[in-house]
Amino acid sequence: MDNETSTGHVTRKAVLRAALAAGIAAPTVLMGVPALARTLTPSDAPPALTPACDDGDDPTPPQTEGPYFKPNSPLRSSLVDAGSAGVRLTVSGYVFGLACKPISGVLLDFWQADTNGAYDNSGFRFRGHQFTDASGAFKLTTIVPGLYPGRTRHIHVKLQAPGRPVLTTQLYFPNEPRNNTDTIFDPRLLMTVRDAGGGREAAFDFVLSVPQDPGPTPTPTPTSTGVPGGTWAAGTAYRAGDAVTYGGPGYVCLQAHTAQAGWEPPNVPALWRVR
């Protein structure tokens, strides 16, 4: 597995627009995109305390439960027992509703294979559940799962907000060769993963179909094509590292692209970072 980092909030809509403009197939460009709201920074600094949120995209997609789910897993945030083999992994994130507000008290039930790709069907090794805290956050301590025959590397999870239906889905790792051949794999469920102190750290934010007020705008409204006192300009071919100003703040280009209306720096953190 290769190291994967991202800067800022990357939305699927922004990446798809960029991919189409560059002539890249959408599934290809999405392979390395972190899912939904919060992503890891390239430095060792912790993420912002207040998470950014999704831009109104669809809720986290469901996936098959698979044959190895077991109810009544123990309440615990760490699935690592003494002597557990494997590369240590922490997975953290938030759970949001449809208005991008965090939800507390959400049940998350995780299960996965061990480092050899085997599931414990007689006990509860690498199985456990927890609840989001008052800020809607969760954190799982586990290992990088092994490869199960016919599947790419993945972690299973069920989520249930209080009084709401259960969402069953799976989380995936970027740059896995089997992502290209696994028929269940969904790039929208890719975690953001990085190396950290001999282990790995991953982030993923879930969006559940929980109504909240106010709800999200179905389609983001493009900003004006004018440049209010800045050097950014639609139609310009920018390279990674190029600097511009827009509306006062300065920005640094994160990936090469040709600018177009609606891609002004404040609107696409996938392409621009504030200096």
Short mmCIF file of the C-alpha atoms (twelve columns), coordinates in Angstrom:
data_MODEL
# 
_entry.id   MODEL 
# 
loop_
_atom_site.group_PDB 
_atom_site.id 
_atom_site.type_symbol 
_atom_site.label_atom_id 
_atom_site.label_alt_id 
_atom_site.label_comp_id 
_atom_site.label_asym_id 
_atom_site.label_seq_id 
_atom_site.Cartn_x 
_atom_site.Cartn_y 
_atom_site.Cartn_z 
_atom_site.pdbx_PDB_model_num 
ATOM 1   C CA . MET A 1   0.000   0.000   0.000   1 
ATOM 2   C CA . ASP A 2   1.350   3.418   -0.927  1 
ATOM 3   C CA . ASN A 3   1.217   6.479   1.257   1 
ATOM 4   C CA . GLU A 4   -1.780  8.682   0.536   1 
ATOM 5   C CA . THR A 5   -2.219  12.246  1.701   1 
ATOM 6   C CA . SER A 6   -4.636  15.036  0.885   1 
ATOM 7   C CA . THR A 7   -4.990  18.678  1.738   1 
ATOM 8   C CA . GLY A 8   -8.268  20.345  2.578   1 
ATOM 9   C CA . HIS A 9   -11.807 19.203  1.870   1 
ATOM 10  C CA . VAL A 10  -12.223 17.345  -1.430  1 
ATOM 11  C CA . THR A 11  -15.773 16.890  -2.708  1 
ATOM 12  C CA . ARG A 12  -16.728 14.298  -5.278  1 
ATOM 13  C CA . LYS A 13  -18.447 16.972  -7.376  1 
ATOM 14  C CA . ALA A 14  -15.330 19.153  -7.559  1 
ATOM 15  C CA . VAL A 15  -13.135 16.218  -8.531  1 
ATOM 16  C CA . LEU A 16  -15.575 14.973  -11.148 1 
ATOM 17  C CA . ARG A 17  -15.729 18.432  -12.729 1 
ATOM 18  C CA . ALA A 18  -11.939 18.617  -12.766 1 
ATOM 19  C CA . ALA A 19  -11.675 15.123  -14.230 1 
ATOM 20  C CA . LEU A 20  -14.100 15.852  -17.043 1 
ATOM 21  C CA . ALA A 21  -12.303 19.084  -17.926 1 
ATOM 22  C CA . ALA A 22  -8.978  17.235  -18.040 1 
ATOM 23  C CA . GLY A 23  -10.390 14.348  -20.056 1 
ATOM 24  C CA . ILE A 24  -9.799  11.826  -17.258 1 
ATOM 25  C CA . ALA A 25  -12.255 9.028   -16.606 1 
ATOM 26  C CA . ALA A 26  -14.184 9.747   -13.401 1 
ATOM 27  C CA . PRO A 27  -13.572 6.331   -11.759 1 
ATOM 28  C CA . THR A 28  -9.849  6.757   -12.343 1 
ATOM 29  C CA . VAL A 29  -9.571  10.165  -10.734 1 
ATOM 30  C CA . LEU A 30  -11.781 9.134   -7.826  1 
ATOM 31  C CA . MET A 31  -9.501  6.223   -6.922  1 
ATOM 32  C CA . GLY A 32  -7.250  8.462   -4.843  1 
ATOM 33  C CA . VAL A 33  -9.889  10.848  -3.476  1 
ATOM 34  C CA . PRO A 34  -10.730 10.843  0.210   1 
ATOM 35  C CA . ALA A 35  -14.374 10.345  0.954   1 
ATOM 36  C CA . LEU A 36  -16.571 13.159  2.168   1 
ATOM 37  C CA . ALA A 37  -15.871 15.724  4.777   1 
ATOM 38  C CA . ARG A 38  -12.552 15.622  6.624   1 
ATOM 39  C CA . THR A 39  -9.127  14.743  5.279   1 
ATOM 40  C CA . LEU A 40  -5.657  14.412  6.743   1 
ATOM 41  C CA . THR A 41  -3.060  17.115  6.224   1 
ATOM 42  C CA . PRO A 42  0.399   16.355  4.804   1 
ATOM 43  C CA . SER A 43  2.012   17.519  8.035   1 
ATOM 44  C CA . ASP A 44  1.847   15.821  11.405  1 
ATOM 45  C CA . ALA A 45  -0.468  18.528  12.746  1 
ATOM 46  C CA . PRO A 46  -3.866  17.265  13.955  1 
ATOM 47  C CA . PRO A 47  -6.940  18.092  11.858  1 
ATOM 48  C CA . ALA A 48  -8.983  21.184  12.646  1 
ATOM 49  C CA . LEU A 49  -11.161 20.783  15.714  1 
ATOM 50  C CA . THR A 50  -14.244 21.857  13.778  1 
ATOM 51  C CA . PRO A 51  -14.576 19.530  10.783  1 
ATOM 52  C CA . ALA A 52  -15.437 20.767  7.335   1 
ATOM 53  C CA . CYS A 53  -18.501 19.197  5.819   1 
ATOM 54  C CA . ASP A 54  -19.798 17.688  2.621   1 
ATOM 55  C CA . ASP A 55  -21.218 19.922  -0.102  1 
ATOM 56  C CA . GLY A 56  -24.613 18.244  -0.309  1 
ATOM 57  C CA . ASP A 57  -23.562 15.057  -2.076  1 
ATOM 58  C CA . ASP A 58  -25.489 11.856  -1.498  1 
ATOM 59  C CA . PRO A 59  -25.240 10.076  1.864   1 
ATOM 60  C CA . THR A 60  -22.559 7.431   2.348   1 
ATOM 61  C CA . PRO A 61  -23.452 4.550   0.008   1 
ATOM 62  C CA . PRO A 62  -24.467 1.170   1.441   1 
ATOM 63  C CA . GLN A 63  -22.621 -2.064  0.705   1 
ATOM 64  C CA . THR A 64  -23.208 -5.752  1.226   1 
ATOM 65  C CA . GLU A 65  -22.907 -7.100  4.763   1 
ATOM 66  C CA . GLY A 66  -20.953 -10.161 3.638   1 
ATOM 67  C CA . PRO A 67  -21.063 -13.582 5.292   1 
ATOM 68  C CA . TYR A 68  -19.142 -12.868 8.501   1 
ATOM 69  C CA . PHE A 69  -21.152 -10.330 10.501  1 
ATOM 70  C CA . LYS A 70  -21.903 -11.321 14.120  1 
ATOM 71  C CA . PRO A 71  -24.255 -9.405  16.441  1 
ATOM 72  C CA . ASN A 72  -23.472 -8.590  20.070  1 
ATOM 73  C CA . SER A 73  -19.882 -7.491  19.546  1 
ATOM 74  C CA . PRO A 74  -18.162 -6.013  22.625  1 
ATOM 75  C CA . LEU A 75  -18.311 -2.293  23.351  1 
ATOM 76  C CA . ARG A 76  -14.753 -1.085  22.675  1 
ATOM 77  C CA . SER A 77  -12.896 1.412   20.528  1 
ATOM 78  C CA . SER A 78  -9.761  -0.755  20.228  1 
ATOM 79  C CA . LEU A 79  -9.842  -4.106  18.439  1 
ATOM 80  C CA . VAL A 80  -6.181  -4.784  19.198  1 
ATOM 81  C CA . ASP A 81  -5.492  -7.409  21.847  1 
ATOM 82  C CA . ALA A 82  -2.155  -8.198  23.462  1 
ATOM 83  C CA . GLY A 83  -0.025  -9.986  20.902  1 
ATOM 84  C CA . SER A 84  -2.183  -9.031  17.916  1 
ATOM 85  C CA . ALA A 85  -0.081  -9.285  14.767  1 
ATOM 86  C CA . GLY A 86  -0.305  -6.718  12.008  1 
ATOM 87  C CA . VAL A 87  0.386   -3.078  11.189  1 
ATOM 88  C CA . ARG A 88  -1.391  -0.823  13.670  1 
ATOM 89  C CA . LEU A 89  -4.122  1.372   12.202  1 
ATOM 90  C CA . THR A 90  -6.303  4.122   13.621  1 
ATOM 91  C CA . VAL A 91  -9.443  5.208   11.781  1 
ATOM 92  C CA . SER A 92  -11.086 8.448   12.873  1 
ATOM 93  C CA . GLY A 93  -13.786 10.727  11.587  1 
ATOM 94  C CA . TYR A 94  -17.225 12.187  12.134  1 
ATOM 95  C CA . VAL A 95  -20.803 11.180  11.403  1 
ATOM 96  C CA . PHE A 96  -23.007 13.870  9.847   1 
ATOM 97  C CA . GLY A 97  -26.667 14.183  8.903   1 
ATOM 98  C CA . LEU A 98  -28.095 15.649  5.696   1 
ATOM 99  C CA . ALA A 99  -27.500 19.258  6.799   1 
ATOM 100 C CA . CYS A 100 -23.835 18.564  7.589   1 
ATOM 101 C CA . LYS A 101 -24.411 18.712  11.339  1 
ATOM 102 C CA . PRO A 102 -22.587 16.107  13.449  1 
ATOM 103 C CA . ILE A 103 -24.683 13.417  15.130  1 
ATOM 104 C CA . SER A 104 -23.894 12.195  18.622  1 
ATOM 105 C CA . GLY A 105 -24.735 8.749   19.933  1 
ATOM 106 C CA . VAL A 106 -24.423 6.978   16.566  1 
ATOM 107 C CA . LEU A 107 -23.672 3.255   16.888  1 
ATOM 108 C CA . LEU A 108 -20.715 2.081   14.774  1 
ATOM 109 C CA . ASP A 109 -20.134 -1.681  14.684  1 
ATOM 110 C CA . PHE A 110 -16.828 -2.659  13.022  1 
ATOM 111 C CA . TRP A 111 -15.581 -6.075  11.929  1 
ATOM 112 C CA . GLN A 112 -12.664 -7.137  9.735   1 
ATOM 113 C CA . ALA A 113 -10.186 -9.864  8.840   1 
ATOM 114 C CA . ASP A 114 -6.948  -10.369 10.740  1 
ATOM 115 C CA . THR A 115 -3.538  -9.818  9.148   1 
ATOM 116 C CA . ASN A 116 -3.833  -13.206 7.388   1 
ATOM 117 C CA . GLY A 117 -7.229  -12.403 5.876   1 
ATOM 118 C CA . ALA A 118 -9.190  -14.647 8.272   1 
ATOM 119 C CA . TYR A 119 -12.338 -13.695 10.190  1 
ATOM 120 C CA . ASP A 120 -12.940 -14.894 13.746  1 
ATOM 121 C CA . ASN A 121 -16.315 -16.641 13.516  1 
ATOM 122 C CA . SER A 122 -16.176 -18.307 16.928  1 
ATOM 123 C CA . GLY A 123 -15.224 -15.269 19.019  1 
ATOM 124 C CA . PHE A 124 -14.937 -11.524 18.632  1 
ATOM 125 C CA . ARG A 125 -11.350 -10.864 17.534  1 
ATOM 126 C CA . PHE A 126 -11.290 -7.706  15.402  1 
ATOM 127 C CA . ARG A 127 -14.946 -7.046  16.157  1 
ATOM 128 C CA . GLY A 128 -16.360 -4.288  18.315  1 
ATOM 129 C CA . HIS A 129 -18.810 -1.411  18.520  1 
ATOM 130 C CA . GLN A 130 -18.692 2.144   19.818  1 
ATOM 131 C CA . PHE A 131 -20.742 5.360   19.775  1 
ATOM 132 C CA . THR A 132 -19.954 8.824   18.435  1 
ATOM 133 C CA . ASP A 133 -19.234 11.406  21.121  1 
ATOM 134 C CA . ALA A 134 -20.981 14.738  21.673  1 
ATOM 135 C CA . SER A 135 -19.171 16.230  18.648  1 
ATOM 136 C CA . GLY A 136 -20.144 13.335  16.361  1 
ATOM 137 C CA . ALA A 137 -16.598 11.950  16.357  1 
ATOM 138 C CA . PHE A 138 -15.380 8.355   16.490  1 
ATOM 139 C CA . LYS A 139 -11.965 6.693   16.636  1 
ATOM 140 C CA . LEU A 140 -11.115 3.052   16.008  1 
ATOM 141 C CA . THR A 141 -7.808  1.387   16.901  1 
ATOM 142 C CA . THR A 142 -7.167  -1.784  14.918  1 
ATOM 143 C CA . ILE A 143 -4.721  -3.265  12.389  1 
ATOM 144 C CA . VAL A 144 -4.522  -3.101  8.613   1 
ATOM 145 C CA . PRO A 145 -6.681  -6.078  7.562   1 
ATOM 146 C CA . GLY A 146 -5.213  -8.858  5.473   1 
ATOM 147 C CA . LEU A 147 -6.418  -9.802  2.018   1 
ATOM 148 C CA . TYR A 148 -9.433  -12.067 1.858   1 
ATOM 149 C CA . PRO A 149 -9.643  -14.271 -1.284  1 
ATOM 150 C CA . GLY A 150 -11.423 -12.462 -4.092  1 
ATOM 151 C CA . ARG A 151 -11.598 -9.127  -2.236  1 
ATOM 152 C CA . THR A 152 -9.515  -6.012  -1.890  1 
ATOM 153 C CA . ARG A 153 -8.477  -4.769  1.558   1 
ATOM 154 C CA . HIS A 154 -11.520 -3.488  3.491   1 
ATOM 155 C CA . ILE A 155 -13.200 -2.890  6.858   1 
ATOM 156 C CA . HIS A 156 -16.896 -3.586  7.463   1 
ATOM 157 C CA . VAL A 157 -19.095 -1.221  9.470   1 
ATOM 158 C CA . LYS A 158 -22.734 -0.797  10.438  1 
ATOM 159 C CA . LEU A 159 -23.988 2.607   11.564  1 
ATOM 160 C CA . GLN A 160 -27.263 3.526   13.237  1 
ATOM 161 C CA . ALA A 161 -28.269 6.965   14.461  1 
ATOM 162 C CA . PRO A 162 -30.746 6.934   17.367  1 
ATOM 163 C CA . GLY A 163 -34.147 5.854   16.072  1 
ATOM 164 C CA . ARG A 164 -32.969 5.616   12.461  1 
ATOM 165 C CA . PRO A 165 -32.381 2.712   10.026  1 
ATOM 166 C CA . VAL A 166 -29.053 0.853   9.918   1 
ATOM 167 C CA . LEU A 167 -26.492 1.698   7.232   1 
ATOM 168 C CA . THR A 168 -24.229 -1.241  6.336   1 
ATOM 169 C CA . THR A 169 -21.145 -0.367  4.311   1 
ATOM 170 C CA . GLN A 170 -17.391 -0.958  3.913   1 
ATOM 171 C CA . LEU A 171 -14.264 1.210   3.983   1 
ATOM 172 C CA . TYR A 172 -11.386 0.868   1.516   1 
ATOM 173 C CA . PHE A 173 -7.681  1.720   1.263   1 
ATOM 174 C CA . PRO A 174 -6.226  3.830   -1.576  1 
ATOM 175 C CA . ASN A 175 -3.715  2.471   -4.095  1 
ATOM 176 C CA . GLU A 176 -4.581  -1.185  -3.506  1 
ATOM 177 C CA . PRO A 177 -4.053  -3.250  -6.704  1 
ATOM 178 C CA . ARG A 178 -7.190  -5.272  -6.033  1 
ATOM 179 C CA . ASN A 179 -9.332  -2.115  -6.013  1 
ATOM 180 C CA . ASN A 180 -9.301  -2.468  -9.793  1 
ATOM 181 C CA . THR A 181 -10.645 -6.026  -9.813  1 
ATOM 182 C CA . ASP A 182 -12.950 -6.189  -6.780  1 
ATOM 183 C CA . THR A 183 -16.518 -5.978  -8.112  1 
ATOM 184 C CA . ILE A 184 -17.810 -4.684  -4.764  1 
ATOM 185 C CA . PHE A 185 -15.244 -1.888  -4.400  1 
ATOM 186 C CA . ASP A 186 -16.680 1.655   -4.480  1 
ATOM 187 C CA . PRO A 187 -14.235 4.595   -4.753  1 
ATOM 188 C CA . ARG A 188 -16.647 6.798   -2.779  1 
ATOM 189 C CA . LEU A 189 -15.744 4.687   0.255   1 
ATOM 190 C CA . LEU A 190 -11.982 5.260   0.101   1 
ATOM 191 C CA . MET A 191 -10.404 6.400   3.331   1 
ATOM 192 C CA . THR A 192 -7.595  8.946   3.430   1 
ATOM 193 C CA . VAL A 193 -4.551  7.039   4.730   1 
ATOM 194 C CA . ARG A 194 -1.030  8.039   5.730   1 
ATOM 195 C CA . ASP A 195 1.977   6.465   7.429   1 
ATOM 196 C CA . ALA A 196 2.440   7.456   11.051  1 
ATOM 197 C CA . GLY A 197 5.084   6.270   13.507  1 
ATOM 198 C CA . GLY A 198 5.415   2.732   12.208  1 
ATOM 199 C CA . GLY A 199 1.645   2.372   11.786  1 
ATOM 200 C CA . ARG A 200 -1.039  3.976   9.682   1 
ATOM 201 C CA . GLU A 201 -3.672  6.645   10.250  1 
ATOM 202 C CA . ALA A 202 -6.892  6.836   8.263   1 
ATOM 203 C CA . ALA A 203 -9.829  9.242   8.141   1 
ATOM 204 C CA . PHE A 204 -13.361 8.916   6.846   1 
ATOM 205 C CA . ASP A 205 -16.544 10.889  7.512   1 
ATOM 206 C CA . PHE A 206 -19.962 9.303   7.153   1 
ATOM 207 C CA . VAL A 207 -23.135 11.097  6.050   1 
ATOM 208 C CA . LEU A 208 -26.354 9.393   7.144   1 
ATOM 209 C CA . SER A 209 -29.868 9.923   5.779   1 
ATOM 210 C CA . VAL A 210 -30.908 11.817  8.885   1 
ATOM 211 C CA . PRO A 211 -33.003 14.930  8.196   1 
ATOM 212 C CA . GLN A 212 -31.625 18.103  9.761   1 
ATOM 213 C CA . ASP A 213 -32.629 21.742  9.524   1 
ATOM 214 C CA . PRO A 214 -31.563 23.467  7.401   1 
ATOM 215 C CA . GLY A 215 -30.978 20.854  4.689   1 
ATOM 216 C CA . PRO A 216 -28.178 21.028  2.130   1 
ATOM 217 C CA . THR A 217 -28.476 22.882  -1.131  1 
ATOM 218 C CA . PRO A 218 -29.081 20.222  -3.842  1 
ATOM 219 C CA . THR A 219 -26.701 21.878  -6.300  1 
ATOM 220 C CA . PRO A 220 -23.964 24.339  -5.294  1 
ATOM 221 C CA . THR A 221 -24.506 27.756  -6.824  1 
ATOM 222 C CA . PRO A 222 -21.542 28.824  -8.980  1 
ATOM 223 C CA . THR A 223 -19.907 32.052  -7.911  1 
ATOM 224 C CA . SER A 224 -19.483 35.018  -10.178 1 
ATOM 225 C CA . THR A 225 -16.996 34.694  -13.025 1 
ATOM 226 C CA . GLY A 226 -15.549 38.053  -12.106 1 
ATOM 227 C CA . VAL A 227 -12.366 38.239  -10.069 1 
ATOM 228 C CA . PRO A 228 -12.920 40.640  -7.143  1 
ATOM 229 C CA . GLY A 229 -9.513  42.226  -6.852  1 
ATOM 230 C CA . GLY A 230 -7.535  39.052  -7.466  1 
ATOM 231 C CA . THR A 231 -5.150  37.490  -9.991  1 
ATOM 232 C CA . TRP A 232 -7.063  34.221  -10.466 1 
ATOM 233 C CA . ALA A 233 -8.622  34.015  -13.939 1 
ATOM 234 C CA . ALA A 234 -10.833 31.476  -15.679 1 
ATOM 235 C CA . GLY A 235 -9.144  29.878  -18.696 1 
ATOM 236 C CA . THR A 236 -5.676  30.030  -17.156 1 
ATOM 237 C CA . ALA A 237 -3.615  26.826  -17.038 1 
ATOM 238 C CA . TYR A 238 -2.279  26.589  -13.497 1 
ATOM 239 C CA . ARG A 239 0.493   24.295  -12.295 1 
ATOM 240 C CA . ALA A 240 0.990   22.855  -8.822  1 
ATOM 241 C CA . GLY A 241 2.702   25.490  -6.694  1 
ATOM 242 C CA . ASP A 242 1.370   28.504  -8.629  1 
ATOM 243 C CA . ALA A 243 0.198   31.354  -6.406  1 
ATOM 244 C CA . VAL A 244 -2.852  33.559  -6.982  1 
ATOM 245 C CA . THR A 245 -5.069  35.933  -5.049  1 
ATOM 246 C CA . TYR A 246 -8.840  35.968  -5.049  1 
ATOM 247 C CA . GLY A 247 -11.101 38.253  -3.063  1 
ATOM 248 C CA . GLY A 248 -8.194  39.257  -0.827  1 
ATOM 249 C CA . PRO A 249 -6.608  35.974  0.397   1 
ATOM 250 C CA . GLY A 250 -3.735  34.306  -1.410  1 
ATOM 251 C CA . TYR A 251 -3.903  30.693  -2.598  1 
ATOM 252 C CA . VAL A 252 -1.436  28.010  -3.746  1 
ATOM 253 C CA . CYS A 253 -2.359  25.549  -6.495  1 
ATOM 254 C CA . LEU A 254 -2.407  21.916  -5.326  1 
ATOM 255 C CA . GLN A 255 -2.795  20.163  -8.688  1 
ATOM 256 C CA . ALA A 256 -2.433  21.213  -12.303 1 
ATOM 257 C CA . HIS A 257 -5.661  22.243  -14.040 1 
ATOM 258 C CA . THR A 258 -7.199  24.789  -16.400 1 
ATOM 259 C CA . ALA A 259 -9.406  27.149  -14.399 1 
ATOM 260 C CA . GLN A 260 -13.035 27.682  -15.267 1 
ATOM 261 C CA . ALA A 261 -16.007 29.510  -13.813 1 
ATOM 262 C CA . GLY A 262 -17.152 27.862  -10.604 1 
ATOM 263 C CA . TRP A 263 -13.618 26.732  -9.715  1 
ATOM 264 C CA . GLU A 264 -12.643 29.918  -7.893  1 
ATOM 265 C CA . PRO A 265 -10.141 29.097  -5.101  1 
ATOM 266 C CA . PRO A 266 -12.572 29.330  -2.170  1 
ATOM 267 C CA . ASN A 267 -14.924 26.858  -3.881  1 
ATOM 268 C CA . VAL A 268 -12.515 24.011  -4.664  1 
ATOM 269 C CA . PRO A 269 -10.102 23.143  -1.835  1 
ATOM 270 C CA . ALA A 270 -9.229  20.105  -3.939  1 
ATOM 271 C CA . LEU A 271 -7.335  22.509  -6.215  1 
ATOM 272 C CA . TRP A 272 -6.323  25.428  -3.987  1 
ATOM 273 C CA . ARG A 273 -4.983  25.932  -0.461  1 
ATOM 274 C CA . VAL A 274 -4.990  29.224  1.421   1 
ATOM 275 C CA . ARG A 275 -1.460  30.587  1.863   1 
# 
